[in-house]
Coordinates of C-alpha atoms in Angstrom, one line a residue:
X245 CA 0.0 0.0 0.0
X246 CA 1.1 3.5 -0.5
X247 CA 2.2 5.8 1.8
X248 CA -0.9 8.5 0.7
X249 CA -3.3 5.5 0.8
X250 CA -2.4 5.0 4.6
X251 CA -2.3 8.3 4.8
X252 CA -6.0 8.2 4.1
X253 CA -6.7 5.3 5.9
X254 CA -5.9 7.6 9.2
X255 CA -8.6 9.5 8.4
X256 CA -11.2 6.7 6.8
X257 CA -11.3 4.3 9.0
X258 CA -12.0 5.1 12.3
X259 CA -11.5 1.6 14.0
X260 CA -8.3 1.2 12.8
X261 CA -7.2 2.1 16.5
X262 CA -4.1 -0.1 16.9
X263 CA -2.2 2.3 13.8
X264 CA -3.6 5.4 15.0
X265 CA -2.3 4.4 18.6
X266 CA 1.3 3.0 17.3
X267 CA 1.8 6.6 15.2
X268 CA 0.6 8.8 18.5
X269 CA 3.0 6.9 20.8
X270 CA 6.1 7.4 18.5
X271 CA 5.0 11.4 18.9
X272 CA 4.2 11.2 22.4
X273 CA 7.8 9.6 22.9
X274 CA 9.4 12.6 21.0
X275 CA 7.5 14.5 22.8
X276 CA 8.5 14.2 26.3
X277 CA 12.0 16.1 25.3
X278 CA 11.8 19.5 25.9
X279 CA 14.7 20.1 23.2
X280 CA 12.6 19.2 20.5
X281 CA 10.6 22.3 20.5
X282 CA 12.0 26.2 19.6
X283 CA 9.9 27.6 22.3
X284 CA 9.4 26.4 26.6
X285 CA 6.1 25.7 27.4
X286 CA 5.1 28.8 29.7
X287 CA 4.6 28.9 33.2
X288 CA 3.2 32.3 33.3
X289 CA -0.8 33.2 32.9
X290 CA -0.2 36.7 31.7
X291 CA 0.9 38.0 28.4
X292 CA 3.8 39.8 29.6
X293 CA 5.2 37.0 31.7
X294 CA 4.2 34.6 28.3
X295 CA 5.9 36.6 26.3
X296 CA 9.3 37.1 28.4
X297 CA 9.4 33.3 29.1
X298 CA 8.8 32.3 25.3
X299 CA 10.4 35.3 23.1
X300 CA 12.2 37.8 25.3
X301 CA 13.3 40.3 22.5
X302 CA 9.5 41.2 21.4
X303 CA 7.7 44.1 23.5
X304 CA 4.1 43.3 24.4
X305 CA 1.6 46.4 25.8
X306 CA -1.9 46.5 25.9
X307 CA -4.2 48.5 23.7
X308 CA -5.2 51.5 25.9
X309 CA -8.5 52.3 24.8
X310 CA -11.4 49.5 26.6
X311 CA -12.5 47.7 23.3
X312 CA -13.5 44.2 23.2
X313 CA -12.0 42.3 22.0
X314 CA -8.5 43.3 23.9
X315 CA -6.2 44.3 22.2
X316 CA -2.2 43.5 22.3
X317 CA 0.3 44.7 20.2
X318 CA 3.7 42.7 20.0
X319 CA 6.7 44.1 18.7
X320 CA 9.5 41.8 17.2
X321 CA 13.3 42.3 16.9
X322 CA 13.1 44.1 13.5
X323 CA 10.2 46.2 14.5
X324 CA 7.7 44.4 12.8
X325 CA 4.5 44.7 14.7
X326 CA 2.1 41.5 15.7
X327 CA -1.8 41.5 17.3
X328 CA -3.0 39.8 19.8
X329 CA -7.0 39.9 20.4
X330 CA -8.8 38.4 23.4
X331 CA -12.6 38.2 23.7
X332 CA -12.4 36.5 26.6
X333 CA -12.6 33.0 25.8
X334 CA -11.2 32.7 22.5
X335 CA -7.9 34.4 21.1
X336 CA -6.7 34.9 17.7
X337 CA -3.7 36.3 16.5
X338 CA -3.0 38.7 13.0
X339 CA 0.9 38.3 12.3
X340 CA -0.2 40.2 8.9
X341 CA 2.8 42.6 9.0
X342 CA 5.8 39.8 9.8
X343 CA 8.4 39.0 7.5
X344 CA 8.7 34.8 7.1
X345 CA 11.3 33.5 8.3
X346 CA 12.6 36.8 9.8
X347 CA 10.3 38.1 12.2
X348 CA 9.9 35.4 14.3
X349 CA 6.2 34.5 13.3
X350 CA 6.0 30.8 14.8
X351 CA 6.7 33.3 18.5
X352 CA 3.7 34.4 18.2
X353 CA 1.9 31.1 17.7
X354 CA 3.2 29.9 20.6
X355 CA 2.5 32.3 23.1
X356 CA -1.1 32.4 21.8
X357 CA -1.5 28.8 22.5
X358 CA 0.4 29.4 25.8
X359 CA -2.2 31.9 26.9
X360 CA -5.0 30.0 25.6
X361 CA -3.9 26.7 27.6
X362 CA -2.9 28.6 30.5
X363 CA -6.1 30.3 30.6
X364 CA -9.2 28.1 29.5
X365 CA -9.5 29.7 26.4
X366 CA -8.9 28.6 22.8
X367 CA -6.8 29.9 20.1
X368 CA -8.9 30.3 16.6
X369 CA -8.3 31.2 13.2
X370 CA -8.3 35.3 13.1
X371 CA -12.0 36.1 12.2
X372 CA -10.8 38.7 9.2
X373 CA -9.7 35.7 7.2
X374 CA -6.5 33.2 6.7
X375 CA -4.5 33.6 3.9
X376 CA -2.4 30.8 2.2
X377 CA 0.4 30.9 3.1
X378 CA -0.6 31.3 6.8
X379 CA -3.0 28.2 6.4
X380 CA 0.1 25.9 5.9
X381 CA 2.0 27.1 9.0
X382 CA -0.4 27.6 11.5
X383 CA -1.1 23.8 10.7
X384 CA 2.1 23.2 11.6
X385 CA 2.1 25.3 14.4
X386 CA -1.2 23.5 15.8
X387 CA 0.9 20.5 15.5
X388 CA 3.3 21.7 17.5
X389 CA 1.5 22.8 20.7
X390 CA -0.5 19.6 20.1
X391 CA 2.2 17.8 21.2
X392 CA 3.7 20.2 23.6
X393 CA 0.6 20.4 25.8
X394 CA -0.6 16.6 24.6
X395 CA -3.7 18.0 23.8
X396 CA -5.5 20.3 21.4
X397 CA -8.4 21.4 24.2
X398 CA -7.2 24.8 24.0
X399 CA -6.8 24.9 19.8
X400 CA -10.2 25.1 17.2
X401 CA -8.9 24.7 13.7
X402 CA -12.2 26.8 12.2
X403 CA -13.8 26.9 8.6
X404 CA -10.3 27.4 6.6
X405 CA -9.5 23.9 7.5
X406 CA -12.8 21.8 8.5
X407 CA -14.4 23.0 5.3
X408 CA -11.6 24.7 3.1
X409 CA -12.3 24.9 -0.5
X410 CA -15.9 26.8 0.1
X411 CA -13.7 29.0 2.9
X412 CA -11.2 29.9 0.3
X413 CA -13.6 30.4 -2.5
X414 CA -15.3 33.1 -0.8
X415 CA -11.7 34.2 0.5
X416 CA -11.6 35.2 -3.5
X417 CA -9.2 32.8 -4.8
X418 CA -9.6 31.3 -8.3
X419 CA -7.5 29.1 -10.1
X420 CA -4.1 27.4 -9.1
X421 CA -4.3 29.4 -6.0
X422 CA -8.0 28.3 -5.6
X423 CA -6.3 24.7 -7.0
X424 CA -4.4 23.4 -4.1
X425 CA -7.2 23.3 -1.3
X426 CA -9.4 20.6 -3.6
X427 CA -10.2 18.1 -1.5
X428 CA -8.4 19.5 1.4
X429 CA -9.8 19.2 4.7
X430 CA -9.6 18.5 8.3
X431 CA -11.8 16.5 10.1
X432 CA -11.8 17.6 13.8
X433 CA -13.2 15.8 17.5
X434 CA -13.6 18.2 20.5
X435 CA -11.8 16.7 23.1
X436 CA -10.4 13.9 20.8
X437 CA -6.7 14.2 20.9
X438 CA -6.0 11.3 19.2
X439 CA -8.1 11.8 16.6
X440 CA -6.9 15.7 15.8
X441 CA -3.5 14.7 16.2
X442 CA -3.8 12.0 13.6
X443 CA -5.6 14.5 11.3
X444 CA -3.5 17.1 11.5
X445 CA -0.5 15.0 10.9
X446 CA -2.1 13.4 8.3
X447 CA -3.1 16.9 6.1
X448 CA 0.5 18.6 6.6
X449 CA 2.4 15.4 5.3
X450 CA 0.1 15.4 2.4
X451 CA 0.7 19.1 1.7
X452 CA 4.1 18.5 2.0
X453 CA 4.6 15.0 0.1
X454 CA 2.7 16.9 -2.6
X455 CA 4.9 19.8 -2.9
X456 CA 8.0 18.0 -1.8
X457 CA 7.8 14.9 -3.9
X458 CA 11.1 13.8 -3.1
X459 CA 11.0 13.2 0.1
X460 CA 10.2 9.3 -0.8
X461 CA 13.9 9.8 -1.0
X462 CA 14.8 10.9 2.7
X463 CA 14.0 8.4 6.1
X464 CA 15.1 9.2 9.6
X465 CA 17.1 6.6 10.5
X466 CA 15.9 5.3 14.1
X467 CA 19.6 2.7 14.5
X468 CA 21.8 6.1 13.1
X469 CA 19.7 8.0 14.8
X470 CA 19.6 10.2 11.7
X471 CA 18.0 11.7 8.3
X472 CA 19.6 9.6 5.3
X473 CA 19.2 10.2 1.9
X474 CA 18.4 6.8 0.8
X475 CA 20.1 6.8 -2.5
X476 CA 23.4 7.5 -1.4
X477 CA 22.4 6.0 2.5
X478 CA 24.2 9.1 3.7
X479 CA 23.1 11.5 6.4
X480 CA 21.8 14.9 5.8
X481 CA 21.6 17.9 8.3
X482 CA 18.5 20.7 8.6
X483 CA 20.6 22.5 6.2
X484 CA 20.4 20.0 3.5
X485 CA 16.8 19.3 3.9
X486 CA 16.1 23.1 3.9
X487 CA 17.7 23.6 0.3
X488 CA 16.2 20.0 -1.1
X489 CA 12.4 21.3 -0.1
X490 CA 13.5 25.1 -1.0
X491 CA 14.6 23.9 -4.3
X492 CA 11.0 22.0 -4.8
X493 CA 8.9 24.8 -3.3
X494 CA 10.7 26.8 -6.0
X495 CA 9.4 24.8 -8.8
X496 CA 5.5 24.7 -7.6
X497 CA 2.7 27.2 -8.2
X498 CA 1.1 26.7 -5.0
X499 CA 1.4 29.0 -1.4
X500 CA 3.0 26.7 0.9
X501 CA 6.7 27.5 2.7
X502 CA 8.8 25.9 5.1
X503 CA 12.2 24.9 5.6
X504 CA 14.1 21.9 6.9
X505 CA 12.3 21.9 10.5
X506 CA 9.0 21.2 8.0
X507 CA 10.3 18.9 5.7
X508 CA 11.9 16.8 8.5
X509 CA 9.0 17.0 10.8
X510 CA 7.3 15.7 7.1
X511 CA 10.1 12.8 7.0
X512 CA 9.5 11.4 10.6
X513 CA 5.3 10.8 9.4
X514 CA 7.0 9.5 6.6
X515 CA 9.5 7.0 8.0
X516 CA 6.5 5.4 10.2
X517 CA 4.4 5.1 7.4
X518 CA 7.1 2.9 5.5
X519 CA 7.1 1.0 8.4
X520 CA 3.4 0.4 8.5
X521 CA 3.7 -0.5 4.9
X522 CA 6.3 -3.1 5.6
X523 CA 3.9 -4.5 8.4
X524 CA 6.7 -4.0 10.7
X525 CA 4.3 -2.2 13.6
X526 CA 6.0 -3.4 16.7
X527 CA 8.8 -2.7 15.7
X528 CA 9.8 0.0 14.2
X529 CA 12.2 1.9 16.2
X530 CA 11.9 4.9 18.5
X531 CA 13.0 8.3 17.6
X532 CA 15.2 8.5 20.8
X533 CA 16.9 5.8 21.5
X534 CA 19.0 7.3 24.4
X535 CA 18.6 9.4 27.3
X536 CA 18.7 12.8 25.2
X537 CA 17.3 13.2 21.1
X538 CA 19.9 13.2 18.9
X539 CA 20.7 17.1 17.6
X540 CA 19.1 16.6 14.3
X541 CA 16.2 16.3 16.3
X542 CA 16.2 18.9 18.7
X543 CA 14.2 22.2 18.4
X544 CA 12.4 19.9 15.1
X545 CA 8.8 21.5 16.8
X546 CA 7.7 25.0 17.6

């Protein structure tokens, strides 16, 4: 079977528990590490405490005028500025003005979730609308703080993904751009971890696989304890991933970015589903095999 087709078969069959339970596991293993995410997992409740534990060089203030929803303003590094809103039980963030892969973007992400699990409340999609590119890495970011918090209670993935091509046909787009959300979607469970995990793990590897088509090329190896390129069986770094799925992105029409934390995030899903495909469920390794993840692992989540 293909990897796509068990891909699929996440989402279709819902009693296949014992493969949706070996995939969470390996995760949940990863997991535990705290090196294998960019940002701590906060201890504060407050914004300002959030922000100093999480991304120290950004300033945070409050709106001064009394609207609802409140209002926060973030300011990044290169003076790039970032909102924050608050209702009261839901937050969404507008990171509208940052430059990718400069101004620290994913920061953002993660003290939203780390106010919304701190506080009861849940992080959603920004009510003025999603736009492409920011639908592919706030999936990845969900992922993220999925795993960080083993739980997506305080996360609500919202019309752009749980019924996407509709969302982004009114959003305006037409053509290729309208193109790469057909049949696109994310099927969500409140309170289901499991189940959201699986799905959102499942719709990032095929937006990746589909703009990345080489990476049936690239395994992590779980005896090395490393990525290997497995036509030449030699290792490869972040760096090398980074300019094999820059190179690819290059060469497609569609919105989605990302560098080698995303494509090897992409290769982990991928290395377990060749293992499912070779039947070999009990034994297919563990992503740490020591005490500590080995550096090409570390800081692999937000």
């Amino acid at each position: 079977m293909s990897f796509i087709a068990y891909v699929k078969k996440m989402a279709t069959q819902s009693d296949n528990t014992k493969l949706k339970a070996f995939i969470t596991q390996k995760y949940l293993d990863l997991a535990r590490f705290d090196e294998v995410f960019q940002y701590p997992k906060p201890k504060s409740k407050t914004l300002t405490g959030i922000t100093q534990e999480i991304a120290p060089g950004f300033d945070v203030y409050k709106h001064t005028d009394n609207s609802s929803p409140a209002i926060w303003i973030f300011r990044a590094p290169d003076t790039k500025i970032a909102l924050l809103m608050d209702n009261g039980h839901q937050v969404w963030i507008n990171v509208a003005a940052f430059l990718p892969g400069i101004s620290q973007g994913s920061a953002i992400y993660a003290i939203a979730a780390g106010y919304a699990r701190n506080n009861n409340k849940v992080f959603i999609v920004d009510p003025s609308g999603l736009s492409p590119m920011a639908y592919y890495r706030r999936l990845e970011n969900m992922i993220s703080s999925a795993l960080k918090y083993q739980s997506t209670a305080h996360l609500q993935p919202c019309d752009p993904y749980t019924n996407t091509y509709k969302y982004y046909v009114n959003y305006g787009l037409t053509g290729v751009e309208l193109e790469q959300f057909t049949g696109k979607r994310l099927l969500w469970k409140d309170d289901d971890f499991q189940f959201n995990l699986i799905e959102m793990l499942r719709l990032a590897y095929t937006l990746v696989s589909r703009d990345f088509p080489d990476i049936k090329y690239y395994e992590y190896d779980t005896t090395k304890q490393q990525f290997i390129d497995l036509r030449t069986n030699a290792a490869v770094d972040r760096a090398d991933l980074a300019k094999a799925f820059g190179e690819s992105l290059q060469r497609s029409p569609r919105s989605n970015s990302g560098g080698g934390a995303t494509a090897a995030r992409a290769i982990l899903c991928h290395t377990l589903l060749r293992k499912l495909d070779s039947g070999r469920l009990d034994h297919g390794g563990k992503f740490v095999s020591g005490k500590r993840p080995h550096p090409s692992l570390r800081r692999i989540f937000y």
